[in-house]
Amino acid sequence: MMKIIHGIALMATAALMTACTGKNEWTVNGQIEGADDQTLLLEASTNGRWYALDSVKLPKSGNFTISHKAAGYPDIYRLRLADKTLYFPIDSIETVTVVSRADAFDKEYTLDGSDAAQRLMSVDRQLMAALAGNSGQGIQTDSVLKRELAKIMLADPAGIVSYYILNKKLNGKPLYDPTNKTDIRIIGAVANAFDQYRPNDPRTAYLKRLFLSSRQPSATQTVTAEEVPLIDILLYDDKGQMQKLSDAAAANKVVVLNFTVYSAEAAPAYNIELNKAYELFHDRGMTIYQVSVDPDEYVWKQAARTLPWITVYNPSTASAENLLKYNVTALPTTFIVANGEIAERVDDITTLQQSLARYL
């Protein structure tokens, strides 16, 4: 399965910093303008209850620094100034920088220091803009906003920012409702990613319970032709040519639709299994339409040029849409397209040849 590359890089950096400094702690620092002599609280939460971890009295300059022992897993913390709160993520032992001012502490601020901090800042800005636009009414059903937030979550489903979004409440109502058919697909994707990549994270069990509470069909259920007709995908191959999934389906008896990440550790072995099936069934009317969601287009292009089947690149701007179309909650994921429809989802790549034999 796909590795969370960003998380691995952060852990490697954290290990190096710990070895060099001997300190297993993270830091939040920055400047709060116009907060002379006010107390800034650092807060953490457990079971939904927020409590103070530390505090600092702000000088006239507004500069502050607070460090705290690393928890051993990513978490969301917040700063409180009077009745205003500002949230920020901590993955390991990084430093997050906050710049704001006292009279707009929770609205006009910047976060920096990590990709997660910038993503969370983007999320809160989108939510604030949405709230300002409709006075909080209809946020839970704002399809444009929910689609943009889904892109952020699916770009890093095992990230702490995804957890933050799923647990966000506006006007006392959850932004993502487990009883909503569309929302549960996103909840399932995040729960699956946490279960796979963060099995010991204290949030994983909660996310699994949240997903199962919906009593909806599993996001990993077998997809049958009667339930899901072919949904077209239009992406460019490594030669810059537009490749339509519908064209591949029309030109072949069977298409193996595969979503993957070439830079993942398991990708070469997975492609070997795909190649075995390709060599066995290609002459009988089978081809492969492989969608890469690699974060690095160059890595994809170098690998794609050596493969005999259709390889297309799914840029980050399109990832949420195409993954959501096919309920892709983990990578790699493979489907069999037969007679112009989704005939089967292949959960075990070693059974692909056996499955294909039923359609060729």
XYZ file of C-alpha atoms in Angstrom:
360
model
C 0.000 0.000 0.000
C 1.002 3.596 -0.530
C 3.378 5.125 1.982
C 2.544 8.522 3.374
C 5.681 10.103 1.986
C 5.205 13.441 3.701
C 4.821 11.755 7.084
C 7.926 9.631 6.539
C 9.950 12.726 5.677
C 8.778 14.475 8.831
C 9.614 11.463 10.998
C 13.079 11.218 9.462
C 13.664 14.934 10.048
C 12.391 14.605 13.605
C 14.739 11.716 14.326
C 17.689 13.696 13.004
C 16.800 16.784 15.031
C 16.357 14.737 18.184
C 19.765 13.091 17.703
C 21.416 16.472 17.196
C 19.718 18.449 19.956
C 18.715 15.784 22.445
C 15.342 17.520 22.805
C 12.145 15.641 22.109
C 9.869 18.670 22.010
C 8.016 20.936 19.654
C 7.734 24.717 19.708
C 5.132 27.312 18.856
C 6.375 30.869 18.591
C 5.542 34.138 16.901
C 4.173 37.598 17.517
C 0.781 38.871 18.671
C 0.484 42.587 17.985
C -1.403 44.784 20.475
C -1.530 42.158 23.237
C 0.748 43.893 25.715
C 0.590 42.236 29.154
C -2.158 39.795 28.143
C -1.879 36.080 28.948
C -1.590 33.647 26.036
C -2.689 30.085 26.851
C -1.516 26.920 25.111
C -4.260 24.290 25.241
C -4.612 20.606 24.326
C -7.682 18.382 24.281
C -8.675 14.919 25.405
C -12.064 13.359 24.699
C -13.265 16.725 23.432
C -12.277 18.621 26.605
C -9.717 21.408 26.247
C -7.280 22.105 29.081
C -4.285 24.382 29.604
C -0.783 23.044 28.947
C 1.185 26.235 29.434
C 0.868 29.999 29.391
C 2.972 33.078 28.781
C 2.450 36.785 29.522
C 2.985 38.697 26.302
C 5.460 41.603 26.339
C 4.931 44.884 24.499
C 6.637 43.453 21.418
C 4.115 40.589 21.337
C 6.880 38.037 20.791
C 6.483 34.652 22.458
C 7.925 31.135 22.482
C 6.388 28.037 24.082
C 7.891 24.550 23.891
C 6.341 21.286 24.978
C 7.300 17.618 25.079
C 6.299 15.727 21.926
C 3.267 13.479 22.368
C 4.548 10.693 20.100
C 1.774 11.177 17.549
C 0.374 14.147 15.594
C -2.093 16.348 17.420
C -4.083 19.563 17.217
C -3.384 22.277 19.776
C -4.754 25.747 20.191
C -3.734 29.150 21.506
C -6.253 31.151 23.517
C -6.149 34.914 23.951
C -9.078 36.109 26.102
C -12.144 34.633 24.358
C -10.454 34.001 20.999
C -8.852 30.701 19.943
C -6.487 29.763 17.136
C -5.782 26.143 16.159
C -2.508 24.679 14.888
C -1.193 21.156 14.160
C 1.927 19.473 15.487
C 3.236 16.364 13.747
C 6.446 15.688 15.643
C 9.095 18.123 16.926
C 8.768 20.946 14.432
C 8.382 24.659 15.154
C 5.149 26.380 14.149
C 5.120 30.158 13.863
C 1.993 32.228 14.524
C 1.597 35.886 13.593
C -1.595 37.735 14.518
C -2.953 40.693 16.434
C -5.031 40.887 19.573
C -8.218 42.381 18.107
C -8.461 39.756 15.338
C -6.498 36.926 16.923
C -8.684 34.101 15.601
C -9.421 35.612 12.181
C -6.459 37.492 10.740
C -3.429 35.318 11.348
C -0.777 33.307 9.546
C 0.624 29.868 10.380
C 3.962 28.675 9.091
C 6.576 26.035 9.830
C 5.043 22.914 8.264
C 2.847 21.822 5.362
C 0.191 20.719 7.851
C 0.139 24.178 9.470
C -0.434 25.851 6.135
C -3.155 23.342 5.188
C -4.971 23.897 8.470
C -4.744 27.662 8.006
C -6.225 27.246 4.517
C -9.058 25.113 5.922
C -9.974 27.638 8.608
C -9.852 30.522 6.138
C -12.237 28.681 3.816
C -14.585 27.973 6.714
C -14.481 31.586 7.907
C -15.239 32.822 4.392
C -18.143 30.399 4.086
C -19.554 31.438 7.451
C -19.270 35.117 6.552
C -21.049 34.485 3.257
C -24.160 32.804 4.603
C -24.200 33.544 8.342
C -23.514 29.875 9.057
C -26.624 28.598 7.314
C -26.115 25.815 4.819
C -22.422 25.265 5.502
C -22.988 21.532 6.021
C -24.542 21.296 2.539
C -22.188 23.668 0.698
C -21.053 21.311 -2.075
C -18.293 23.605 -3.378
C -16.756 24.022 0.077
C -17.076 20.313 0.889
C -15.440 19.401 -2.421
C -12.453 21.659 -1.712
C -12.081 20.247 1.798
C -12.306 16.706 0.393
C -9.337 17.474 -1.877
C -7.302 18.526 1.150
C -8.230 15.363 3.073
C -7.633 12.941 0.207
C -4.225 14.490 -0.463
C -3.177 13.264 3.007
C -5.959 11.098 4.485
C -3.819 9.910 7.407
C -2.821 13.464 8.299
C -3.916 15.297 11.417
C -5.544 18.049 9.327
C -7.934 15.470 7.840
C -8.924 14.459 11.359
C -9.397 18.131 12.255
C -11.764 18.698 9.313
C -13.844 15.616 10.044
C -14.349 16.714 13.637
C -15.080 20.345 12.904
C -18.444 21.587 14.151
C -20.150 24.749 12.961
C -23.119 26.137 14.890
C -23.071 22.941 16.942
C -23.453 20.679 13.907
C -20.714 18.434 12.448
C -19.344 19.609 9.125
C -19.208 15.972 7.981
C -22.238 13.925 8.942
C -21.852 10.101 9.104
C -25.505 9.710 8.129
C -24.895 11.582 4.869
C -24.122 9.240 1.964
C -21.528 11.556 0.421
C -19.870 12.508 3.714
C -19.466 8.891 4.816
C -17.280 8.167 1.795
C -14.803 10.787 2.992
C -15.046 9.600 6.600
C -14.348 6.062 5.371
C -11.288 7.162 3.403
C -9.779 8.909 6.441
C -10.685 6.074 8.831
C -9.130 3.530 6.471
C -5.932 5.570 6.118
C -5.563 6.029 9.893
C -6.186 2.308 10.432
C -3.524 1.417 7.876
C -0.831 3.986 8.621
C -1.553 5.035 12.225
C -2.971 1.896 13.922
C -1.680 3.000 17.344
C -2.917 6.584 17.092
C -5.578 7.165 19.766
C -7.867 8.695 17.108
C -7.938 5.621 14.889
C -10.448 3.664 16.963
C -12.712 6.714 17.132
C -12.642 7.205 13.356
C -13.476 3.551 12.788
C -16.427 3.798 15.180
C -17.586 6.978 13.459
C -17.492 5.254 10.088
C -19.239 2.102 11.283
C -21.910 4.140 13.071
C -23.264 5.185 9.699
C -24.492 1.644 8.986
C -23.730 2.341 5.347
C -22.141 -0.257 3.033
C -18.385 -0.510 3.466
C -16.304 1.790 1.310
C -14.302 -1.292 0.307
C -17.298 -3.338 -0.805
C -17.211 -5.104 -4.151
C -18.577 -2.873 -6.881
C -20.821 -4.639 -9.360
C -21.852 -3.636 -12.860
C -25.477 -3.297 -11.813
C -24.545 -0.760 -9.135
C -21.932 1.374 -10.902
C -21.755 2.005 -14.648
C -18.511 3.240 -16.126
C -17.602 6.743 -15.014
C -15.258 8.309 -17.530
C -11.757 9.575 -16.724
C -9.944 12.008 -19.024
C -6.237 12.421 -18.262
C -2.980 12.885 -20.162
C -0.397 10.144 -20.749
C 3.382 10.484 -20.559
C 3.493 11.648 -24.211
C 1.044 14.465 -23.570
C -1.882 12.758 -25.302
C -5.362 12.817 -23.828
C -6.493 9.303 -22.883
C -10.154 8.594 -22.158
C -11.109 5.571 -20.115
C -14.288 5.280 -22.188
C -12.209 5.031 -25.396
C -10.107 2.247 -23.884
C -13.278 0.429 -22.836
C -14.789 0.787 -26.320
C -11.639 -0.513 -28.024
C -11.115 -3.528 -25.748
C -13.198 -6.335 -24.316
C -11.807 -5.725 -20.846
C -9.911 -2.869 -19.184
C -8.058 -3.192 -15.910
C -8.448 0.202 -14.204
C -5.695 0.723 -11.653
C -5.089 3.679 -9.314
C -1.548 3.709 -7.962
C 1.481 5.635 -6.723
C 4.673 4.655 -8.535
C 6.902 6.003 -5.762
C 5.301 3.688 -3.163
C 7.418 0.805 -1.880
C 4.941 -1.843 -3.028
C 4.424 -0.372 -6.527
C 7.087 -2.409 -8.417
C 5.781 -5.755 -7.108
C 2.210 -4.696 -7.881
C 3.159 -3.738 -11.441
C 4.821 -7.115 -11.900
C 1.466 -8.773 -11.192
C -0.254 -6.395 -13.600
C 2.319 -7.211 -16.261
C 1.768 -10.962 -15.849
C -1.928 -10.442 -16.519
C -1.196 -8.080 -19.412
C 1.091 -10.575 -21.150
C -1.442 -13.360 -20.674
C -4.602 -11.546 -21.747
C -3.605 -8.593 -23.942
C -3.936 -10.597 -27.164
C -7.444 -11.610 -26.102
C -8.642 -8.010 -25.906
C -7.470 -6.732 -22.517
C -5.583 -3.544 -21.710
C -4.658 -1.633 -18.582
C -5.585 1.980 -17.849
C -3.308 3.001 -14.991
C -3.887 6.247 -13.094
C -0.943 7.600 -11.130
C -1.529 10.034 -8.259
C 2.173 10.485 -7.506
C 2.970 13.843 -5.913
C 5.977 14.126 -8.241
C 5.077 14.134 -11.938
C 8.701 13.484 -12.933
C 8.795 10.238 -10.915
C 5.625 9.093 -12.658
C 6.886 9.985 -16.127
C 10.163 8.108 -15.662
C 8.327 4.950 -14.608
C 5.451 5.282 -17.094
C 7.617 5.408 -20.201
C 8.746 1.794 -19.711
C 5.253 0.330 -19.361
C 3.346 -1.207 -22.319
C -0.163 -0.156 -21.270
C -2.004 3.158 -20.950
C -0.493 5.266 -18.165
C -2.007 8.623 -17.232
C -1.162 11.201 -14.625
C -3.719 12.516 -12.152
C -2.516 15.941 -10.923
C -3.287 17.134 -7.418
C -5.982 19.462 -8.755
C -7.965 16.458 -10.042
C -7.135 13.813 -7.433
C -10.154 14.235 -5.204
C -12.640 14.144 -8.057
C -11.337 10.993 -9.733
C -10.668 9.134 -6.482
C -14.118 9.960 -5.179
C -15.712 8.784 -8.423
C -14.423 5.276 -7.755
C -14.512 5.218 -3.947
C -10.729 4.839 -3.818
C -9.768 4.846 -0.135
C -6.322 3.207 -0.427
C -3.649 2.843 -3.078
C -3.200 0.788 -5.151
C -6.837 0.003 -6.024
C -7.897 -2.016 -9.074
C -11.170 -2.552 -10.973
C -12.149 -4.690 -13.945
C -14.155 -2.921 -16.644
C -16.104 -5.302 -18.900
C -18.768 -4.511 -21.473
C -18.414 -0.833 -20.714
C -19.243 -1.185 -17.015
C -17.464 -1.704 -13.720
C -17.713 -5.458 -13.332
C -15.509 -6.166 -10.338
C -13.209 -4.681 -7.728
C -10.015 -6.675 -7.246
C -8.958 -6.580 -3.590
C -6.158 -9.157 -3.991
C -3.889 -8.511 -6.984
C -2.734 -12.140 -6.979
C -6.277 -13.151 -8.013
C -6.384 -10.764 -11.002
C -5.683 -13.426 -13.621
C -8.386 -15.675 -12.215
C -10.865 -12.786 -12.268
C -9.976 -11.752 -15.823
C -10.513 -15.286 -17.086
C -14.222 -14.902 -16.343
C -14.554 -12.076 -18.844
C -12.192 -13.187 -21.661
